[in-house]
PDB file of C-alpha atoms and ligand atoms in Angstrom:
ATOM      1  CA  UNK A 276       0.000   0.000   0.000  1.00 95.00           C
ATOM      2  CA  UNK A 277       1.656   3.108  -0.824  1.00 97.00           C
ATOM      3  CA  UNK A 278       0.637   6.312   1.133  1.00 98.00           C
ATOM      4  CA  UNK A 279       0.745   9.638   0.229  1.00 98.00           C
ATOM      5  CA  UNK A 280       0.253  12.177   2.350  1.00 98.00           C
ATOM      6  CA  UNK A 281      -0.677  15.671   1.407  1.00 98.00           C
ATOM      7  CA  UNK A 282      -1.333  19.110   3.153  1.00 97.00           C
ATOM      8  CA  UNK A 283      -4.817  19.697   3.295  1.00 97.00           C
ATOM      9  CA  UNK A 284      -8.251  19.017   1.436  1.00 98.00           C
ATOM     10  CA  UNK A 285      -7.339  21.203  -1.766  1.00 98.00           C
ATOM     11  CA  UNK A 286      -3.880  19.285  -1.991  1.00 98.00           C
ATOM     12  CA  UNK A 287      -5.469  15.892  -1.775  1.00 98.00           C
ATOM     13  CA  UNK A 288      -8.569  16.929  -4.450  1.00 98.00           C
ATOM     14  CA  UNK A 289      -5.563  17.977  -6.731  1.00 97.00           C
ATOM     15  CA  UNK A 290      -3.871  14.848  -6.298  1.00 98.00           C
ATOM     16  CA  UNK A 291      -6.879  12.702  -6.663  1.00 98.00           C
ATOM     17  CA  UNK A 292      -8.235  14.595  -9.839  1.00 97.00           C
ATOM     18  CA  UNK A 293      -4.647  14.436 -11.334  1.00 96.00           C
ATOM     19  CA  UNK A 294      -4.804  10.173 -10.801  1.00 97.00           C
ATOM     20  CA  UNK A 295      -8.014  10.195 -12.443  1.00 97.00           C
ATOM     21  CA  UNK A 296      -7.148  12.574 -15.312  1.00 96.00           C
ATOM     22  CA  UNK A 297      -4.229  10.463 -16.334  1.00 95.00           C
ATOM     23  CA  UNK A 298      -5.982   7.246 -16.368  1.00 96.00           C
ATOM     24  CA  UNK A 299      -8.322   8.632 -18.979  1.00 96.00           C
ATOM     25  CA  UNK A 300      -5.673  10.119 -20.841  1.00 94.00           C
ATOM     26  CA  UNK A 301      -3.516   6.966 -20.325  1.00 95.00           C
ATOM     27  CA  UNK A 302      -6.427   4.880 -21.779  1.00 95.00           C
ATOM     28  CA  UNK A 303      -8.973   6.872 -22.978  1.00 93.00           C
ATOM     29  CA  UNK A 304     -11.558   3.842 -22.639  1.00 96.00           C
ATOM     30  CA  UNK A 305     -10.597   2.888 -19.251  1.00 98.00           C
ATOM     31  CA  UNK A 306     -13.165   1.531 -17.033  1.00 98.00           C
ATOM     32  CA  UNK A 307     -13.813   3.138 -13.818  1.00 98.00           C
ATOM     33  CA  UNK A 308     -15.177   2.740 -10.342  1.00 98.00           C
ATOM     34  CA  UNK A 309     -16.475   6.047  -8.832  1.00 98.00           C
ATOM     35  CA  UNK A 310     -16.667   7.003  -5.115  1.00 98.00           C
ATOM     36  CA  UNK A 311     -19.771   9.782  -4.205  1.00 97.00           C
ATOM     37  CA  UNK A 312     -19.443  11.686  -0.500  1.00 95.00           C
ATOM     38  CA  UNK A 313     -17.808  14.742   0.417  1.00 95.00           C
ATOM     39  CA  UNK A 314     -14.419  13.367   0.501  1.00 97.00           C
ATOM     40  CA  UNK A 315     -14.457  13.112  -3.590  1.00 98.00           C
ATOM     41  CA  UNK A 316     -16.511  16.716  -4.234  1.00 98.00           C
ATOM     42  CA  UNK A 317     -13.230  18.568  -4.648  1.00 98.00           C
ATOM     43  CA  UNK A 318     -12.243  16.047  -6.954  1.00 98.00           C
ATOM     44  CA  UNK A 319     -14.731  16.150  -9.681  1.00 98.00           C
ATOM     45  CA  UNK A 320     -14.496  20.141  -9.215  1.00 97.00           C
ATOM     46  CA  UNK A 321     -11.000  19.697 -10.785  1.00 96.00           C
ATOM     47  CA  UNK A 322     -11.943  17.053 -13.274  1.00 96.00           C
ATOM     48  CA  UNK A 323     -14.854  19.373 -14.540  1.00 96.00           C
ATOM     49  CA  UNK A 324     -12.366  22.457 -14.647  1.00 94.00           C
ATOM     50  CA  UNK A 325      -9.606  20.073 -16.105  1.00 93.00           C
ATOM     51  CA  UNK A 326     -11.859  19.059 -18.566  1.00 91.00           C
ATOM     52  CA  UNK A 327     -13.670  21.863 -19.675  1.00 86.00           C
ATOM     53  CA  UNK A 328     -10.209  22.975 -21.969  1.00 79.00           C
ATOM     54  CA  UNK A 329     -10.123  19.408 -23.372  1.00 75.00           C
ATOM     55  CA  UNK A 330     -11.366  18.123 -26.551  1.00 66.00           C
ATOM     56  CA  UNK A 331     -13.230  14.454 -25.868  1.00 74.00           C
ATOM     57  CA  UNK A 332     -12.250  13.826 -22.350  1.00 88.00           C
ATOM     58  CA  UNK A 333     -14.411  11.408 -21.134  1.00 94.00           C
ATOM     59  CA  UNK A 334     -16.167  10.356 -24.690  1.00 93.00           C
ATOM     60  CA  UNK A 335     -14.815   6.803 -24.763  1.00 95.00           C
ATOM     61  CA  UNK A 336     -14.435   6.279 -20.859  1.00 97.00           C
ATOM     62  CA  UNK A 337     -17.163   3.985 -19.085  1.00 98.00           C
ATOM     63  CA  UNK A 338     -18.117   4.166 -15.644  1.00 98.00           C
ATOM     64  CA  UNK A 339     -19.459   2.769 -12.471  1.00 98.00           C
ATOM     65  CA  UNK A 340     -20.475   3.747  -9.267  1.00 98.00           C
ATOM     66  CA  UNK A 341     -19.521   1.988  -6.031  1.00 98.00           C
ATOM     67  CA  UNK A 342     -22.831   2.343  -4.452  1.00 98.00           C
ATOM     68  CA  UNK A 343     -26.484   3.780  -4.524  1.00 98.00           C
ATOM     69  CA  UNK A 344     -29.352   3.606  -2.098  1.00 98.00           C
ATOM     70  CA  UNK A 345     -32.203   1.287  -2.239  1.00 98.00           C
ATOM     71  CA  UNK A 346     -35.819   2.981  -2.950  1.00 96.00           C
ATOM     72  CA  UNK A 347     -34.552   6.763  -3.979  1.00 95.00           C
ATOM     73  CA  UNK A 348     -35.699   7.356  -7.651  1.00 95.00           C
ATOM     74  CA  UNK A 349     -32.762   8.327  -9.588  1.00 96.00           C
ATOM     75  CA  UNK A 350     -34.270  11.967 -10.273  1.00 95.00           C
ATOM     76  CA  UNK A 351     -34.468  12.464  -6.739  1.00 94.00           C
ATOM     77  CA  UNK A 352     -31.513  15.422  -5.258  1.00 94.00           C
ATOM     78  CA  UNK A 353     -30.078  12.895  -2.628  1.00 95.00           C
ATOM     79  CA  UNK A 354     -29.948  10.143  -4.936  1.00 96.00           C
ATOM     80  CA  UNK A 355     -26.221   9.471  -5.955  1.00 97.00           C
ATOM     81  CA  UNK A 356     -27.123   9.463  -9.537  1.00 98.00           C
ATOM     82  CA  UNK A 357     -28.387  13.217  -8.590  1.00 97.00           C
ATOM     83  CA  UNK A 358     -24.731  13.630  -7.044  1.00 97.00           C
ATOM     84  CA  UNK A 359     -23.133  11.817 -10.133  1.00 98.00           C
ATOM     85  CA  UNK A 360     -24.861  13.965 -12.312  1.00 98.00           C
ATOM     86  CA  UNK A 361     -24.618  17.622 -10.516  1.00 97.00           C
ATOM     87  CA  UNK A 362     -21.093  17.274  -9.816  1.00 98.00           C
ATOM     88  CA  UNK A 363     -19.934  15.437 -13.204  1.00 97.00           C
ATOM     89  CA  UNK A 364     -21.683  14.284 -15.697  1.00 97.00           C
ATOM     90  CA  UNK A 365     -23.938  17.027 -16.776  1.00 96.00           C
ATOM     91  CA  UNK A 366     -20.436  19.123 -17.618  1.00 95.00           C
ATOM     92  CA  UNK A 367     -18.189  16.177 -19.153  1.00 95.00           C
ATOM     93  CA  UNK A 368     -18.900  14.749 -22.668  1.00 94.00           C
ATOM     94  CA  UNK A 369     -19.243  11.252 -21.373  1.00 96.00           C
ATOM     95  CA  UNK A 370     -21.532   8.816 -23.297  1.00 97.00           C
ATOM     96  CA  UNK A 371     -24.824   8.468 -21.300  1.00 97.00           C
ATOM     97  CA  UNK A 372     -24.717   4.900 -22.300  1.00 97.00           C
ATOM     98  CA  UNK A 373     -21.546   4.645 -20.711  1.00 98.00           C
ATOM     99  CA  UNK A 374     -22.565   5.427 -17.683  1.00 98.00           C
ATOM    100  CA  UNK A 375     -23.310   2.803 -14.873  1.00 98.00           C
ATOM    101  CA  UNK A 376     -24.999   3.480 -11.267  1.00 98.00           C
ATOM    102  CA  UNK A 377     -26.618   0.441  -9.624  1.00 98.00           C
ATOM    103  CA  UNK A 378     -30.589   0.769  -9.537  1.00 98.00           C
ATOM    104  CA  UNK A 379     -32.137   1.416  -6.453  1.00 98.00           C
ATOM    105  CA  UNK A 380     -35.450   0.864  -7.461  1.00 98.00           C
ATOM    106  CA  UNK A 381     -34.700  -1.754  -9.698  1.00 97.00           C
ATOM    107  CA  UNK A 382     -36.832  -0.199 -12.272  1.00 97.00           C
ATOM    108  CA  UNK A 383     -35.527  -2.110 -15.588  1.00 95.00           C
ATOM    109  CA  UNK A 384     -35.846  -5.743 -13.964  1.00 97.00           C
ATOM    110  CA  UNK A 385     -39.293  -4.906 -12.370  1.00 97.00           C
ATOM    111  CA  UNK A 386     -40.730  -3.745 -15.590  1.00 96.00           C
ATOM    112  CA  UNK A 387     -38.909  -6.955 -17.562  1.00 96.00           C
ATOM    113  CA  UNK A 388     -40.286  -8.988 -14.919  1.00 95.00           C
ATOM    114  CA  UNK A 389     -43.649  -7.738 -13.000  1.00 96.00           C
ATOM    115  CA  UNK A 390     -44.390 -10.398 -10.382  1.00 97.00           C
ATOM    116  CA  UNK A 391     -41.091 -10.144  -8.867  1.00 97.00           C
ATOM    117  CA  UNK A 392     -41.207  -9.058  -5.090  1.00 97.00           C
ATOM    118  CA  UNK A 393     -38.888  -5.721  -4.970  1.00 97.00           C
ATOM    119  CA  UNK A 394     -36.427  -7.816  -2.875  1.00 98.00           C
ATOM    120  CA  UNK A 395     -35.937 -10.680  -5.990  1.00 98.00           C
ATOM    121  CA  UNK A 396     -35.804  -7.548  -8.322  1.00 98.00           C
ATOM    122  CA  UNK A 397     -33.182  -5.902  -6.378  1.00 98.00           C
ATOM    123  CA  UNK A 398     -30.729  -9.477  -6.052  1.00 98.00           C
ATOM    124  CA  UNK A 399     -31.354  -9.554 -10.223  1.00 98.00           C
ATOM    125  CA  UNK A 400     -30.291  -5.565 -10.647  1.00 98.00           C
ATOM    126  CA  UNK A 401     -26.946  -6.757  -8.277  1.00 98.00           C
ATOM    127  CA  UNK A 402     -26.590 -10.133 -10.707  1.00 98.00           C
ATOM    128  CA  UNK A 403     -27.069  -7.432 -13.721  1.00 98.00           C
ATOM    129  CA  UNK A 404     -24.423  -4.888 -12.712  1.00 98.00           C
ATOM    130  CA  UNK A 405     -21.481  -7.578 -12.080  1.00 98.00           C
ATOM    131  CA  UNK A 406     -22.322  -8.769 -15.351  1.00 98.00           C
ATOM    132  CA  UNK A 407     -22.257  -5.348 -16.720  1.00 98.00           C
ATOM    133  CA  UNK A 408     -19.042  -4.583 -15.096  1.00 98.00           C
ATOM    134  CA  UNK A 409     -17.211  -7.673 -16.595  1.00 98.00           C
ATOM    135  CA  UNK A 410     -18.692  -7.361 -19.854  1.00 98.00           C
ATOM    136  CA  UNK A 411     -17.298  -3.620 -20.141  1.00 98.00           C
ATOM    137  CA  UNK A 412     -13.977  -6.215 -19.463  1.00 98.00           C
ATOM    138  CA  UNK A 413     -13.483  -5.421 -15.366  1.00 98.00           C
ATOM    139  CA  UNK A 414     -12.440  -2.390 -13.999  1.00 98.00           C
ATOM    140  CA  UNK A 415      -9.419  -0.316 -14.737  1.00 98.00           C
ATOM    141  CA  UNK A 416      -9.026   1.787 -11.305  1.00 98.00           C
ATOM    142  CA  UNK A 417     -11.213   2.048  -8.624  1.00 98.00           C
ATOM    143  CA  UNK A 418     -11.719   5.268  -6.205  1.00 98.00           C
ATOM    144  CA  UNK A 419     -13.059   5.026  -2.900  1.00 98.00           C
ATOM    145  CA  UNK A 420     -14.143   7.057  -0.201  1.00 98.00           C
ATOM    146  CA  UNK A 421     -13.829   5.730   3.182  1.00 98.00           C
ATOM    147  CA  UNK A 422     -16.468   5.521   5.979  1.00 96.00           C
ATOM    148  CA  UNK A 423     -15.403   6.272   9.422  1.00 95.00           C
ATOM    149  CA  UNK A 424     -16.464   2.789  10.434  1.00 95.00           C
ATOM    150  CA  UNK A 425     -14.134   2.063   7.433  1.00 97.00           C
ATOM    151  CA  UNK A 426     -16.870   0.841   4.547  1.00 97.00           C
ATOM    152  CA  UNK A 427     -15.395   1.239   1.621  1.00 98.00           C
ATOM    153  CA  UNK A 428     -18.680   1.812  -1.165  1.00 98.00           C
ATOM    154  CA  UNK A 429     -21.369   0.669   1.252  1.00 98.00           C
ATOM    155  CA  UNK A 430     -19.547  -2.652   2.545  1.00 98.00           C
ATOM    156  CA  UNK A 431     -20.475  -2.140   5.869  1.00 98.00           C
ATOM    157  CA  UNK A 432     -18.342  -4.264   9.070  1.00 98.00           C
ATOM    158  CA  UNK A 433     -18.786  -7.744   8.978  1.00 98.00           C
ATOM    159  CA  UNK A 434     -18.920  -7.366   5.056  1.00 98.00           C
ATOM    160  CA  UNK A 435     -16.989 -10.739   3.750  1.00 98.00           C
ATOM    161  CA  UNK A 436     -14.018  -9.823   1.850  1.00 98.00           C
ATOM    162  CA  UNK A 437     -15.129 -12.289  -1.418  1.00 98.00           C
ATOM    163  CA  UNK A 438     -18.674 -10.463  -1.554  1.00 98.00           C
ATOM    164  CA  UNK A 439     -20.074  -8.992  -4.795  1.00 98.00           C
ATOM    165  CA  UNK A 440     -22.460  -6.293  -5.802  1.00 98.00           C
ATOM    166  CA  UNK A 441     -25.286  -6.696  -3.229  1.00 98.00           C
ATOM    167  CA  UNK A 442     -28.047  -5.184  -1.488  1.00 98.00           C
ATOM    168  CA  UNK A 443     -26.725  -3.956   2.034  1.00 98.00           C
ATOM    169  CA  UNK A 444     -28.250  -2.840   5.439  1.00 98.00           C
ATOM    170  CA  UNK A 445     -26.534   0.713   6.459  1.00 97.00           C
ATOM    171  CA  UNK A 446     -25.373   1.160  10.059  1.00 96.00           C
ATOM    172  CA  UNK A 447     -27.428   3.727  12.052  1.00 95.00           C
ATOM    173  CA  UNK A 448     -23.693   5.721  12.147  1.00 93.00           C
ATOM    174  CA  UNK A 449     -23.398   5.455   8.185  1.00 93.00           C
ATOM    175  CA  UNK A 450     -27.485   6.735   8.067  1.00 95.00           C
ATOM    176  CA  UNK A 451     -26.083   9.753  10.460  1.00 93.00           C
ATOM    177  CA  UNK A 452     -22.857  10.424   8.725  1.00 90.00           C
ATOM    178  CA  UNK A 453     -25.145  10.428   5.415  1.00 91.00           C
ATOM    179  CA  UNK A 454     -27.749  12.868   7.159  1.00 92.00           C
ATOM    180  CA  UNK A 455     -26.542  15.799   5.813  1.00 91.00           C
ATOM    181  CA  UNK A 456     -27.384  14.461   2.113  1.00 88.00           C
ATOM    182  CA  UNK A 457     -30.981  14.148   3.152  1.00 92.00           C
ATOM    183  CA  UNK A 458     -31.686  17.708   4.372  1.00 89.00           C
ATOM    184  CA  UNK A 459     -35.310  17.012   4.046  1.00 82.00           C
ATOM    185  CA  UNK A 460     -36.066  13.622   5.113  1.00 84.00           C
ATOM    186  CA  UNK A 461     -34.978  10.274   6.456  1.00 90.00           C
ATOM    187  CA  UNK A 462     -31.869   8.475   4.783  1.00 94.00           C
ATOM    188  CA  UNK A 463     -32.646   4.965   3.215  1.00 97.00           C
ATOM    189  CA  UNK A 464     -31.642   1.925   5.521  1.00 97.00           C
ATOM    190  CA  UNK A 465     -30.819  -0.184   3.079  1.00 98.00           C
ATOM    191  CA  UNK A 466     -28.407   0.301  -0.315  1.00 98.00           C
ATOM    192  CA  UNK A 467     -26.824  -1.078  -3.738  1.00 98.00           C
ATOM    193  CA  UNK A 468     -23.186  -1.541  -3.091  1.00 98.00           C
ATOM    194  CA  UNK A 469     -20.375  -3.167  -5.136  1.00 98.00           C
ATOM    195  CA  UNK A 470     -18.888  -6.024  -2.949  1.00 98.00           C
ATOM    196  CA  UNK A 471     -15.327  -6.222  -1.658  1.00 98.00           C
ATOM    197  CA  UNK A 472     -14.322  -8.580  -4.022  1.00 98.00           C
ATOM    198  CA  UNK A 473     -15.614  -6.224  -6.941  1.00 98.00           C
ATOM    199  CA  UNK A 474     -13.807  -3.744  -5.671  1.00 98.00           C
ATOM    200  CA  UNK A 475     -10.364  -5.754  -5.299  1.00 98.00           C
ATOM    201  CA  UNK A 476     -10.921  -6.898  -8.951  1.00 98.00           C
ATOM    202  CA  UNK A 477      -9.814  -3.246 -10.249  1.00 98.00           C
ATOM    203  CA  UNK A 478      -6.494  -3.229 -11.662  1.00 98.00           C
ATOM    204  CA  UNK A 479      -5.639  -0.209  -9.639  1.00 98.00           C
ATOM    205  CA  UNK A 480      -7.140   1.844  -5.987  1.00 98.00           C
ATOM    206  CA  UNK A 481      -6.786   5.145  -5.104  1.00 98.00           C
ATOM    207  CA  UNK A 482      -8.762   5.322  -1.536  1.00 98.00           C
ATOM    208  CA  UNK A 483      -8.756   9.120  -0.622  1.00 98.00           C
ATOM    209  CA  UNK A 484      -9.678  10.356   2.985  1.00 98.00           C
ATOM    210  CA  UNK A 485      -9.570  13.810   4.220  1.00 98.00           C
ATOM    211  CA  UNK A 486     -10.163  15.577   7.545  1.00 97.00           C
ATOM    212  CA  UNK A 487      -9.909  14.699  11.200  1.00 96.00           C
ATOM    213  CA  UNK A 488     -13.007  12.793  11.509  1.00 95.00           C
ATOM    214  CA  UNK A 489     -11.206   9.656   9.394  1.00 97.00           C
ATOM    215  CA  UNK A 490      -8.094   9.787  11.806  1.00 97.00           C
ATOM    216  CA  UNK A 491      -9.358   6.740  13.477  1.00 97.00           C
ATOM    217  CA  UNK A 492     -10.097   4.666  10.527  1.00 97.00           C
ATOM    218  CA  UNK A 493      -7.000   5.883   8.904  1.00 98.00           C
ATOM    219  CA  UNK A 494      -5.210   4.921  11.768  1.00 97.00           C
ATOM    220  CA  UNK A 495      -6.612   1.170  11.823  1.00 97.00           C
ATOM    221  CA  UNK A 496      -5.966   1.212   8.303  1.00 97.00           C
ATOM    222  CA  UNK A 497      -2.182   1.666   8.762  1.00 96.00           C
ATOM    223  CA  UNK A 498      -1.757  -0.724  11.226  1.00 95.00           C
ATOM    224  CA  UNK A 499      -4.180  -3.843  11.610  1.00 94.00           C
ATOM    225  CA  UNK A 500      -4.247  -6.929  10.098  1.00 95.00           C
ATOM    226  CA  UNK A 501      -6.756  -7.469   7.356  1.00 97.00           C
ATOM    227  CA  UNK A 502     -10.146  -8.261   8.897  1.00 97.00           C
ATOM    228  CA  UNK A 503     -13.700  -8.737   7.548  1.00 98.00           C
ATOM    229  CA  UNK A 504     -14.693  -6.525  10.971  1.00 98.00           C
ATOM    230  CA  UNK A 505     -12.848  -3.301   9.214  1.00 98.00           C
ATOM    231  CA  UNK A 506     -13.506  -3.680   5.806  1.00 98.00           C
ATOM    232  CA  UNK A 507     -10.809  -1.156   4.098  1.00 98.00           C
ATOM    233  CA  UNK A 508      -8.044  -3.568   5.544  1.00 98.00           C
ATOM    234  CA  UNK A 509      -9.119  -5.841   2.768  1.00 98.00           C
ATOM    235  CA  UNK A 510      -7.119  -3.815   0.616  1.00 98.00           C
ATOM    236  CA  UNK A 511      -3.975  -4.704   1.849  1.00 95.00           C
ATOM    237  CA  UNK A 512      -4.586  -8.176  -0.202  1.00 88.00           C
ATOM    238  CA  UNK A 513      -4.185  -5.631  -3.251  1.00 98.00           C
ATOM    239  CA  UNK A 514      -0.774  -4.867  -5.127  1.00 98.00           C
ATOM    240  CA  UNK A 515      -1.700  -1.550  -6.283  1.00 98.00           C
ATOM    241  CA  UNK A 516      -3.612   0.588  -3.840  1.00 98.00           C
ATOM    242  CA  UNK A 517      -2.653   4.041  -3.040  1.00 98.00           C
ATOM    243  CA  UNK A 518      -4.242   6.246  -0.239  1.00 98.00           C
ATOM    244  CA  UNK A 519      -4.633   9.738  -0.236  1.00 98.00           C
ATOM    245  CA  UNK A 520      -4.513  11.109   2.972  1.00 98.00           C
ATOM    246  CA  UNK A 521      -4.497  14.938   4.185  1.00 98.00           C
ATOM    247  CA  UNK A 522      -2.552  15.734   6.975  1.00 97.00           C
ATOM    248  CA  UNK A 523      -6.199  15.764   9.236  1.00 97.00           C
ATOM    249  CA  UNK A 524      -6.563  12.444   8.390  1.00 97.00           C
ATOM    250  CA  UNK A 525      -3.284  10.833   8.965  1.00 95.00           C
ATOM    251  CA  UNK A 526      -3.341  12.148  12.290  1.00 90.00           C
ATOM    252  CA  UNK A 527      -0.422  11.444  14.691  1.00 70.00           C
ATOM    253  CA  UNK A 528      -0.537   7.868  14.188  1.00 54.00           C
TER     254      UNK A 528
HETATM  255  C1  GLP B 765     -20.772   7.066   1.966  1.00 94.36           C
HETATM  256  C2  GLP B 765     -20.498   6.386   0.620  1.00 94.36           C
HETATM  257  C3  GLP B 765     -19.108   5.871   0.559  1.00 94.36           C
HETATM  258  C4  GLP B 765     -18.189   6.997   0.985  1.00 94.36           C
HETATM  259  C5  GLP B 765     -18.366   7.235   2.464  1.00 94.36           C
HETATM  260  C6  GLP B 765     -17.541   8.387   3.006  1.00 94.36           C
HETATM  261  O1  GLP B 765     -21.419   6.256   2.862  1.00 94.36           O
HETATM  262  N1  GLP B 765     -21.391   5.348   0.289  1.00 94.36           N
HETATM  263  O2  GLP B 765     -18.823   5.410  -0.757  1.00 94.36           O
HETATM  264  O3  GLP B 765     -16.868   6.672   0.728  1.00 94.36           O
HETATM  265  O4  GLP B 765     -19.708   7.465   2.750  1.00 94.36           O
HETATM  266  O5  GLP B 765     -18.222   9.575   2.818  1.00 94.36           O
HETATM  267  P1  GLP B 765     -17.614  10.997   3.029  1.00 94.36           P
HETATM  268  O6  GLP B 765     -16.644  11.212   1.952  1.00 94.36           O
HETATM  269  O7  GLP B 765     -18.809  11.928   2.922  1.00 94.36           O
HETATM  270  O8  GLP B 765     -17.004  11.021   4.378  1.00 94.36           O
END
């Protein structure tokens, strides 16, 4: 795991959006996983500015979110498609067919199949987005944001490290740390997320965490042993993961 730590939030959006820019220049049909939270905001900022100067920046480059919550319509402002969409796809040219958020409301598979409960609709959207993400052939790099219970997507503790995309139950802290993204009503209890093991598929990981509030995670993250009961430590079965850390969030330790 090789760490990098930087000065403060602008440094570490910099650093983040600089990764990302040169694995679409590097490949300009890579394959992407894509964090949401606050952590990445200042990230996509830069991309969008980065991009805005740039002829066909994200035309050929696919992507696909880590995570999105069961039950919120995709139109709806808390939604992560909403977040996806505010903060970078409305100002990049990427291909709308390109683009790849698990469905909350598993609104294609219900209509495909009516009598399925919501739950058996749900499992199929899960089966539907692994096979999406192998048939755009796996994913290039991966970013991830990092819970302060350390979920990395949605993969709450206890989440096995060989689990795929899924349908998840959110701890009450994750439905508190969310609250802010839900000004005006409850957050959902229960989410899409891509699976540890879909996540340590990626070729490459660039986990980025910013601000005191992540010290402690950070800290566990530097220095226990991988266990299913802290799930970022399952990237230390990885070759190529790099964390982005501001000074807040490194801490003393
Ligand atoms: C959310 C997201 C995660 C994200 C994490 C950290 O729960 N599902 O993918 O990494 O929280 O969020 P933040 O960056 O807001 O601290």
């Amino acid at each position: 795991m090789k760490w990098v730590v930087v000065e403060d939030y602008d440094e570490l959006s910099n650093r983040a959006a600089a990764r990302f820019l040169e694995a679409i220049e590097n490949d300009p049909r890579a394959v992407l996983l894509l964090p949401t939270g606050s952590t990445p905001e200042g990230m996509y900022r830069e991309i969008v500015g980065a991009c805005r100067s740039r002829y066909r920046c994200f035309r050929d480059v696919t992507t696909f979110n880590l995570d999105e919550y069961v039950n919120v319509p995709p139109e709806h402002p808390s939604s992560y498609c909403a977040y996806m969409r505010e903060r970078l796809f409305r100002h990049v040219d990427i291909d709308p067919a390109r683009i790849h958020i698990p469905d909350g409301m598993a609104a294609a598979v219900r209509s495909e199949n009516p009598s399925l409960s919501m739950d058996e609709a749900l499992d199929l959207e899960c089966e539907r987005y692994e096979r999406a993400i192998a048939g755009a052939g796996g994913i290039g790099m991966a970013l991830l944001g990092l819970g302060r219970n350390g979920h990395i997507g949605f993969n709450e503790p206890g989440s096995p490290f060989d689990s795929r995309t899924r349908v998840v139950t959110l701890e009450e802290s994750t439905r508190s740390a969310n609250a802010p993204f839900f000004p005006e009503g409850e957050v959902p209890r229960r989410a899409i997320t891509a699976g540890i093991a879909t996540i340590l598929a990626a070729r490459s990981i660039v986990l980025l965490a910013a601000g005191d509030a992540k010290a402690p995670a950070i800290r566990r993250l530097a220095t226990e042993l991988p266990d299913p009961s802290f799930p970022a430590s399952a990237l230390a079965h990885h070759p190529d993961v790099t964390v982005i850390v501001d000074k807040a969030a490194k801490g003393r330790g």
